Short mmCIF file of C-alpha atoms in Angstrom, two decimals:
data_model
loop_
_atom_site.label_atom_id
_atom_site.label_comp_id
_atom_site.label_asym_id
_atom_site.label_seq_id
_atom_site.Cartn_x
_atom_site.Cartn_y
_atom_site.Cartn_z
CA MET A 19 97.32 115.14 91.03
CA GLN A 20 97.36 118.57 89.39
CA LEU A 21 93.56 118.70 89.67
CA PHE A 22 93.88 119.35 93.42
CA HIS A 23 96.32 122.28 93.21
CA ILE A 24 95.08 125.61 94.52
CA HIS A 25 96.21 127.32 91.29
CA LEU A 26 96.51 126.13 87.66
CA ALA A 27 94.61 122.97 88.51
CA GLY A 28 93.12 122.61 85.02
CA THR A 29 89.59 121.94 86.28
CA GLN A 30 86.31 123.77 86.84
CA ALA A 31 85.75 121.85 90.07
CA ASN A 32 85.77 124.12 93.10
CA PHE A 33 87.39 123.26 96.41
CA PRO A 34 84.30 121.64 98.04
CA LYS A 35 83.89 119.27 95.07
CA ARG A 36 87.54 118.29 95.27
CA ILE A 37 87.17 117.57 98.99
CA GLU A 38 84.27 115.24 98.16
CA VAL A 39 86.48 113.28 95.75
CA LEU A 40 89.33 113.03 98.27
CA ASN A 41 86.94 111.98 101.03
CA TRP A 42 85.62 109.22 98.78
CA GLY A 43 89.15 108.10 97.95
CA VAL A 44 90.53 107.90 101.49
CA ASN A 45 87.47 105.98 102.68
CA HIS A 46 87.41 103.52 99.80
CA GLU A 47 87.86 99.83 100.63
CA ASP A 48 90.69 99.52 98.09
CA GLU A 49 94.04 100.37 99.73
CA LYS A 50 95.53 101.45 96.40
CA ILE A 51 92.81 104.06 95.99
CA ASN A 52 93.46 105.17 99.59
CA ALA A 53 97.13 105.68 98.77
CA VAL A 54 96.41 107.72 95.64
CA ALA A 55 93.91 109.93 97.47
CA ILE A 56 96.32 110.55 100.35
CA SER A 57 99.06 111.45 97.88
CA ALA A 58 96.65 113.90 96.22
CA THR A 59 96.15 115.69 99.55
CA GLY A 60 99.85 116.51 99.50
CA HIS A 61 99.39 118.26 96.16
CA ALA A 62 96.41 120.14 97.57
CA LEU A 63 98.62 121.52 100.35
CA LEU A 64 101.26 122.92 97.98
CA SER A 65 101.56 126.71 97.97
CA HIS A 66 103.90 127.34 95.02
CA GLY A 67 105.58 125.80 91.98
CA PHE A 68 102.42 125.44 89.88
CA HIS A 69 102.57 125.26 86.08
CA ARG A 70 100.72 123.83 83.11
CA SER A 71 100.84 124.44 79.38
CA ILE A 72 97.41 123.28 78.19
CA GLY A 73 94.05 122.34 79.63
CA ALA A 74 90.58 121.20 78.60
CA GLU A 75 89.18 124.69 78.03
CA ASN A 76 87.88 123.97 74.55
CA GLN A 77 85.79 120.86 73.94
CA GLY A 78 83.86 120.56 70.68
CA ILE A 79 81.55 123.49 69.79
CA GLY A 80 80.51 124.11 73.40
CA LYS A 81 81.27 127.19 75.44
CA PRO A 82 84.91 127.29 76.58
CA LEU A 83 85.39 125.95 80.08
CA LYS A 84 86.75 128.28 82.75
CA GLU A 85 89.34 127.05 85.20
CA TYR A 86 88.38 127.51 88.84
CA GLU A 87 90.33 130.13 90.76
CA PRO A 88 89.79 130.89 94.46
CA GLU A 89 88.43 134.38 95.07
CA THR A 90 90.15 135.04 98.40
CA TRP A 91 93.02 133.72 100.48
CA GLN A 92 90.44 132.61 103.02
CA ASP A 93 89.04 130.19 100.44
CA ILE A 94 92.50 128.62 100.22
CA TYR A 95 92.96 128.52 103.99
CA THR A 96 89.58 126.81 104.41
CA TYR A 97 90.54 124.29 101.71
CA TRP A 98 93.82 123.55 103.49
CA GLN A 99 92.06 123.17 106.82
CA LYS A 100 89.64 120.61 105.39
CA ILE A 101 92.49 118.73 103.71
CA VAL A 102 94.46 118.53 106.97
CA ASP A 103 91.31 117.51 108.88
CA LEU A 104 90.87 114.73 106.35
CA LEU A 105 94.44 113.52 106.94
CA ILE A 106 93.94 113.62 110.71
CA ASP A 107 90.79 111.53 110.30
CA VAL A 108 92.74 109.01 108.18
CA ALA A 109 95.51 108.79 110.76
CA GLU A 110 93.02 108.25 113.57
CA LYS A 111 90.70 105.77 111.90
CA LYS A 112 92.95 103.89 109.47
CA PRO A 113 96.21 102.84 111.17
CA GLU A 114 97.35 101.09 107.99
CA CYS A 115 97.33 104.48 106.22
CA ARG A 116 98.74 106.50 109.11
CA MET A 117 102.31 106.56 107.84
CA ASN A 118 101.22 108.01 104.49
CA ALA A 119 99.03 110.60 106.19
CA LYS A 120 101.90 111.63 108.47
CA GLN A 121 104.17 111.99 105.44
CA GLU A 122 101.80 114.44 103.74
CA ILE A 123 101.35 116.41 106.97
CA SER A 124 105.09 116.71 107.56
CA SER A 125 105.71 117.68 103.93
CA SER A 126 103.30 120.61 104.29
CA ILE A 127 104.76 122.06 107.51
CA ARG A 128 107.01 124.65 105.90
CA SER A 129 104.36 125.71 103.38
CA LEU A 130 101.64 126.18 105.98
CA PHE A 131 103.87 128.07 108.40
CA SER A 132 105.13 130.39 105.65
CA ASN A 133 101.51 131.20 104.80
CA GLY A 134 100.51 132.02 108.37
CA GLN A 135 98.64 128.78 109.06
CA SER A 136 100.55 127.57 112.11
CA LYS A 137 97.32 126.69 113.95
CA ILE A 138 96.34 124.19 111.27
CA ILE A 139 99.63 122.32 111.40
CA SER A 140 100.02 122.60 115.18
CA ASN A 141 96.66 120.96 115.80
CA ALA A 142 97.42 118.21 113.28
CA ILE A 143 100.80 117.36 114.82
CA GLN A 144 99.43 117.31 118.36
CA ARG A 145 96.52 115.03 117.49
CA ILE A 146 98.50 112.61 115.35
CA ALA A 147 101.46 112.46 117.76
CA SER A 148 99.06 111.36 120.51
CA LEU A 149 98.04 108.25 118.54
CA ASP A 150 101.24 106.25 119.08
CA ASN A 151 104.75 106.40 120.47
CA GLU A 152 106.42 106.31 117.06
CA ILE A 153 109.18 108.83 116.36
CA TRP A 154 108.18 111.34 113.70
CA PRO A 155 111.52 112.51 112.25
CA ASP A 156 110.00 114.10 109.13
CA ALA A 157 107.85 116.40 111.26
CA ILE A 158 110.83 117.33 113.42
CA GLY A 159 112.87 118.06 110.31
CA GLY A 160 110.07 120.17 108.82
CA LEU A 161 109.77 122.27 111.97
CA LYS A 162 113.52 122.82 112.07
CA MET A 163 113.45 123.90 108.42
CA VAL A 164 110.92 126.59 109.32
CA LEU A 165 113.19 127.87 112.09
CA SER A 166 116.21 127.91 109.78
CA TYR A 167 114.75 129.38 106.61
CA GLU A 168 111.33 131.00 107.12
CA ASN A 169 112.19 133.58 109.79
CA PRO A 170 109.02 132.86 111.84
CA ASN A 171 107.62 135.51 114.18
CA SER A 172 107.92 135.13 117.96
CA SER A 173 104.49 133.52 118.26
CA ASP A 174 105.26 130.88 115.62
CA LYS A 175 108.66 130.25 117.20
CA GLU A 176 106.92 129.42 120.48
CA VAL A 177 104.58 127.05 118.65
CA ILE A 178 107.49 125.33 116.91
CA GLU A 179 109.53 124.94 120.10
CA SER A 180 106.48 123.50 121.85
CA LEU A 181 105.92 121.00 119.03
CA LEU A 182 109.59 119.99 119.01
CA ASP A 183 109.38 119.31 122.74
CA LEU A 184 106.26 117.24 122.15
CA LEU A 185 107.94 115.18 119.42
CA ALA A 186 111.24 114.67 121.23
CA PRO A 187 111.65 110.97 122.15
CA GLU A 188 111.93 110.10 125.83
CA ASP A 189 113.22 106.52 125.56
CA ILE A 190 116.85 105.58 124.84
CA LYS A 191 116.01 103.79 121.59
CA GLY A 192 114.21 106.85 120.27
CA LYS A 193 116.98 109.20 121.33
CA LEU A 194 119.58 107.02 119.63
CA LYS A 195 117.62 106.98 116.39
CA LEU A 196 116.98 110.71 116.34
CA THR A 197 120.36 111.86 117.67
CA VAL A 198 122.86 109.23 116.48
CA ILE A 199 121.53 106.81 113.87
CA GLU A 200 119.31 108.93 111.68
CA PRO A 201 119.19 112.57 112.76
CA GLU A 202 117.55 114.99 110.36
CA TRP A 203 120.08 116.83 108.22
CA ASP A 204 120.86 119.99 110.14
CA TYR A 205 122.30 123.09 108.48
CA ASN A 206 122.49 126.45 110.18
CA PRO A 207 123.15 129.22 107.62
CA LYS A 208 124.27 131.52 110.43
CA ASN A 209 126.96 129.02 111.53
CA PRO A 210 127.68 126.89 108.44
CA ASN A 211 130.96 125.54 109.86
CA ILE A 212 129.36 124.07 112.96
CA ASP A 213 127.98 120.54 112.73
CA GLY A 214 125.07 120.70 115.16
CA ASN A 215 124.24 117.01 114.77
CA GLN A 216 127.80 115.98 115.62
CA ILE A 217 127.70 118.06 118.79
CA LYS A 218 124.38 116.51 119.80
CA ALA A 219 125.69 112.98 119.18
CA GLU A 220 128.82 113.65 121.23
CA ASN A 221 126.78 115.17 124.05
CA PHE A 222 124.53 112.13 124.09
CA ALA A 223 127.61 109.88 124.31
CA ASN A 224 128.66 111.85 127.40
CA GLU A 225 125.16 111.33 128.80
CA VAL A 226 125.48 107.58 128.20
CA ILE A 227 128.77 107.52 130.10
CA GLN A 228 127.60 109.70 132.99
CA ASN A 229 124.32 107.83 133.48
CA LYS A 230 125.90 104.41 132.85
CA ILE A 231 123.34 103.58 130.18
CA ASP A 232 123.61 100.02 128.89
CA LEU A 233 123.82 100.08 125.09
CA SER A 234 123.55 96.29 124.72
CA PRO A 235 119.83 96.25 123.77
CA PHE A 236 120.44 98.77 120.98
CA LEU A 237 123.61 97.45 119.36
CA THR A 238 121.84 95.91 116.38
CA ASP A 239 120.27 99.30 115.62
CA LEU A 240 123.66 100.99 115.95
CA LEU A 241 125.38 98.53 113.62
CA THR A 242 122.85 98.14 110.81
CA GLY A 243 122.41 100.19 107.65
CA GLU A 244 122.97 103.92 107.39
CA GLN A 245 124.59 105.49 110.45
CA ARG A 246 124.83 109.27 110.20
CA GLN A 247 126.49 110.23 113.50
CA THR A 248 127.41 106.85 114.98
CA PHE A 249 131.14 107.28 114.32
CA ASN A 250 131.21 110.58 116.24
CA PHE A 251 129.07 109.02 118.98
CA GLY A 252 131.47 106.09 119.29
CA ALA A 253 134.53 108.34 119.37
CA LYS A 254 133.32 109.75 122.69
CA LEU A 255 132.68 106.34 124.29
CA ASN A 256 136.33 105.46 124.91
CA THR A 257 135.98 106.31 128.62
CA VAL A 258 132.90 104.17 129.20
CA GLU A 259 133.14 101.57 131.97
CA ASN A 260 134.01 98.04 130.84
CA LEU A 261 134.96 99.27 127.37
CA GLU A 262 136.46 95.94 126.28
CA GLU A 263 133.30 94.13 127.33
CA LEU A 264 131.27 96.58 125.24
CA ILE A 265 133.60 96.00 122.28
CA ASP A 266 133.10 92.23 122.55
CA LYS A 267 129.33 92.74 122.53
CA ILE A 268 129.63 95.00 119.49
CA ILE A 269 131.70 92.42 117.61
CA SER A 270 129.25 89.65 118.53
CA ALA A 271 126.22 91.73 117.46
CA LEU A 272 127.91 92.83 114.21
CA ALA A 273 128.65 89.21 113.26
CA LYS A 274 124.95 88.31 113.57
CA ILE A 275 123.85 91.00 111.11
CA PRO A 276 123.65 90.05 107.39
CA GLU A 277 126.91 91.05 105.71
CA ASN A 278 125.31 93.49 103.29
CA ALA A 279 123.68 95.36 106.18
CA GLN A 280 126.67 95.54 108.55
CA ASN A 281 127.98 98.99 109.43
CA PRO A 282 131.02 99.11 111.77
CA ALA A 283 130.90 102.90 112.28
CA LEU A 284 130.35 102.54 116.04
CA LEU A 285 133.37 100.27 116.42
CA ALA A 286 135.44 102.53 114.15
CA GLY A 287 134.55 105.57 116.25
CA ILE A 288 135.61 103.88 119.47
CA LEU A 289 138.90 102.69 117.97
CA SER A 290 139.66 106.11 116.51
CA SER A 291 140.03 107.55 120.01
CA SER A 292 141.71 104.54 121.63
CA ASP A 293 145.42 103.85 122.16
CA ARG A 294 147.44 101.82 119.63
CA ASN A 295 147.70 98.65 121.68
CA PHE A 296 143.97 98.53 122.20
CA GLN A 297 143.37 99.21 118.50
CA ARG A 298 145.62 96.33 117.44
CA LYS A 299 143.99 93.99 119.95
CA ILE A 300 140.51 94.65 118.60
CA ILE A 301 141.59 94.45 114.96
CA ASN A 302 143.16 91.05 115.65
CA LYS A 303 139.77 89.88 116.95
CA LEU A 304 138.16 90.89 113.67
CA ILE A 305 140.88 89.18 111.63
CA ALA A 306 140.02 85.96 113.46
CA ASP A 307 136.33 86.24 112.53
CA GLU A 308 135.51 85.27 108.94
CA LYS A 309 132.20 87.18 109.08
CA LEU A 310 133.92 90.44 110.02
CA ILE A 311 137.31 90.23 108.35
CA LYS A 312 136.17 92.48 105.48
CA HIS A 313 136.00 95.43 107.89
CA VAL A 314 139.69 95.17 108.82
CA PHE A 315 140.81 97.26 105.85
CA TYR A 316 138.44 100.09 106.82
CA LEU A 317 139.47 100.04 110.47
CA ILE A 318 143.21 99.88 109.79
CA ARG A 319 142.90 102.79 107.38
CA LEU A 320 141.28 104.88 110.10
CA ILE A 321 143.91 104.27 112.76
CA VAL A 322 146.83 105.46 110.57
CA PRO A 323 148.62 102.12 110.08
CA ASP A 324 152.33 101.40 110.25
CA LYS A 325 154.24 99.13 107.85
CA SER A 326 153.56 95.94 109.83
CA GLU A 327 149.80 96.49 109.70
CA ILE A 328 149.89 97.07 105.94
CA LEU A 329 151.84 93.83 105.55
CA THR A 330 149.12 92.10 107.60
CA LEU A 331 146.59 93.20 105.00
CA PHE A 332 148.74 91.76 102.20
CA SER A 333 148.90 88.48 104.12
CA LEU A 334 145.11 88.37 104.30
CA VAL A 335 144.88 88.90 100.54
CA ASP A 336 147.58 86.28 99.83
CA SER A 337 145.73 83.76 101.97
CA GLY A 338 142.57 84.29 99.95
CA LYS A 339 140.54 85.45 102.96
CA ILE A 340 139.73 88.79 101.35
CA GLY A 341 139.95 90.35 97.89
CA ILE A 342 142.70 92.72 96.85
CA GLU A 343 140.11 95.29 95.73
CA HIS A 344 139.74 96.31 99.37
CA PHE A 345 143.03 98.18 99.05
CA MET A 346 141.14 100.70 96.91
CA GLY A 347 139.96 102.29 100.15
CA PHE A 348 143.44 103.65 100.75
CA GLN A 349 143.10 106.05 97.84
CA TYR A 350 140.92 108.20 100.08
CA GLY A 351 142.35 110.29 102.89
CA ARG A 352 145.98 110.31 104.01
CA ALA A 353 146.23 106.98 105.79
CA LEU A 354 149.65 106.18 104.26
CA ASP A 355 151.31 109.58 104.72
CA GLN A 356 153.33 108.41 107.71
CA LEU A 357 155.11 105.75 105.62
CA THR A 358 158.37 106.53 103.88
CA THR A 359 158.70 106.40 100.09
CA HIS A 360 160.73 103.21 100.39
CA GLU A 361 158.07 101.56 102.60
#
């Protein structure tokens, strides 16, 4: 991959020759060769971090080889433009390789913006985004990184804001994924104590309540695998209409998900902001369900349990319904602080 770097590539081949090789690779009938060539384009778009300790300068008694170095920055910009054009062509003509091409484009966003090549990346994002309705979180994250760390000029800021608007999902499923389930990690160095993603998730929960959006079609998504802001989202849903009906749907959907993929963060969030009687009622429903009983320890720990609820957990262990190792969760946080030393 080093052979495609703009500096310290360790080859005499100039940029046009490298483009020829990449063009051959991405258009080859072998998908493995396609993947390697697309990965190489990502190395071609790097702008820093180059190093090497030895090359092929001396071979036999021949004249030492001279590593190619671009003469001007424009040579590099032209190289980058052709590389990005190649990735756009791949995305447009080879749907099976589109995801890889999008990955290399999104990985180069910060580098290209920091080197004054916003037009190259803007054109690429617009053309590729028009190909399908898929969310492109890596591109959104890359653009936000530029805003946070590269101090772009006013013109580039306008370009970035326009691209973010273009990439923003319009459907509920897309908004849930990008705002609640898997938002890009968001850190603002100017306000490090403010969790921007949490605020967005809570605001979206308010939108769900106000617009009476039915979450039923999306419960499997909200209960499976990693959930970055789903707890905070759920904590704001305690005023939704027909809350108990929603809870029953959540429990039913959670039980249908394979055990190793279940994530009860949505349910935990809702319970965290509910009254004690409601909390106990829902926890009792989980105790009665063998597929969900393992989550009872987590949920009881979150609601600050009293002595009777702790004894309930011991009863579950004594009955053999769940292992005693689940008590290990209580070593985190201060869930038992309200109990007396004697208790």
